[in-house]
PDB file of C-alpha atoms in Angstrom:
ATOM      1  CA  MET E   1      -6.658   5.406 -19.117  1.00 42.00           C
ATOM      2  CA  HIS E   2      -3.186   6.383 -20.256  1.00 47.00           C
ATOM      3  CA  CYS E   3      -1.873   7.131 -16.758  1.00 45.00           C
ATOM      4  CA  TYR E   4      -2.184   3.475 -15.748  1.00 47.00           C
ATOM      5  CA  GLY E   5       0.232   2.141 -18.364  1.00 47.00           C
ATOM      6  CA  GLY E   6       1.277  -1.503 -17.938  1.00 49.00           C
ATOM      7  CA  TYR E   7       1.844  -1.663 -14.212  1.00 52.00           C
ATOM      8  CA  GLY E   8      -0.636   0.957 -13.001  1.00 50.00           C
ATOM      9  CA  TYR E   9       2.121   3.330 -11.873  1.00 51.00           C
ATOM     10  CA  GLY E  10       1.451   6.958 -12.694  1.00 52.00           C
ATOM     11  CA  PRO E  11       3.764   9.874 -11.837  1.00 55.00           C
ATOM     12  CA  GLY E  12       3.400  10.378  -8.092  1.00 57.00           C
ATOM     13  CA  TYR E  13       0.170   8.400  -7.768  1.00 58.00           C
ATOM     14  CA  GLY E  14       1.687   4.900  -7.909  1.00 60.00           C
ATOM     15  CA  GLY E  15       4.262   5.619  -5.221  1.00 67.00           C
ATOM     16  CA  THR E  16       1.672   7.101  -2.878  1.00 74.00           C
ATOM     17  CA  PHE E  17      -0.683   4.154  -3.344  1.00 76.00           C
ATOM     18  CA  ALA E  18       2.140   1.659  -2.715  1.00 77.00           C
ATOM     19  CA  LEU E  19       3.125   3.549   0.444  1.00 79.00           C
ATOM     20  CA  ILE E  20      -0.462   3.445   1.737  1.00 84.00           C
ATOM     21  CA  VAL E  21      -0.681  -0.299   1.040  1.00 86.00           C
ATOM     22  CA  VAL E  22       2.604  -0.959   2.873  1.00 86.00           C
ATOM     23  CA  LEU E  23       1.500   1.092   5.882  1.00 89.00           C
ATOM     24  CA  PHE E  24      -1.874  -0.678   5.916  1.00 93.00           C
ATOM     25  CA  ILE E  25      -0.243  -4.132   5.858  1.00 92.00           C
ATOM     26  CA  LEU E  26       2.170  -3.074   8.598  1.00 91.00           C
ATOM     27  CA  LEU E  27      -0.760  -1.852  10.697  1.00 91.00           C
ATOM     28  CA  ILE E  28      -2.526  -5.199  10.260  1.00 91.00           C
ATOM     29  CA  ILE E  29       0.612  -7.110  11.304  1.00 90.00           C
ATOM     30  CA  VAL E  30       1.093  -4.949  14.407  1.00 88.00           C
ATOM     31  CA  GLY E  31      -2.600  -5.214  15.277  1.00 86.00           C
ATOM     32  CA  ALA E  32      -2.547  -8.997  14.887  1.00 86.00           C
ATOM     33  CA  ALA E  33       0.556  -9.257  17.083  1.00 84.00           C
ATOM     34  CA  CYS E  34      -1.030  -7.115  19.812  1.00 82.00           C
ATOM     35  CA  PHE E  35      -4.245  -9.128  19.590  1.00 78.00           C
ATOM     36  CA  LYS E  36      -2.393 -12.452  19.826  1.00 73.00           C
ATOM     37  CA  TYR E  37      -0.414 -11.586  22.956  1.00 67.00           C
TER      38      TYR E  37
END
């Protein structure tokens, strides 16, 4: 599709997807830290 372009960043969609990925990784890190201790 044309909205993907070269990096897969569309207007508004790319930023939202990146934000979700960052929050998901942060949640995994926090969960792993709580599980370890």
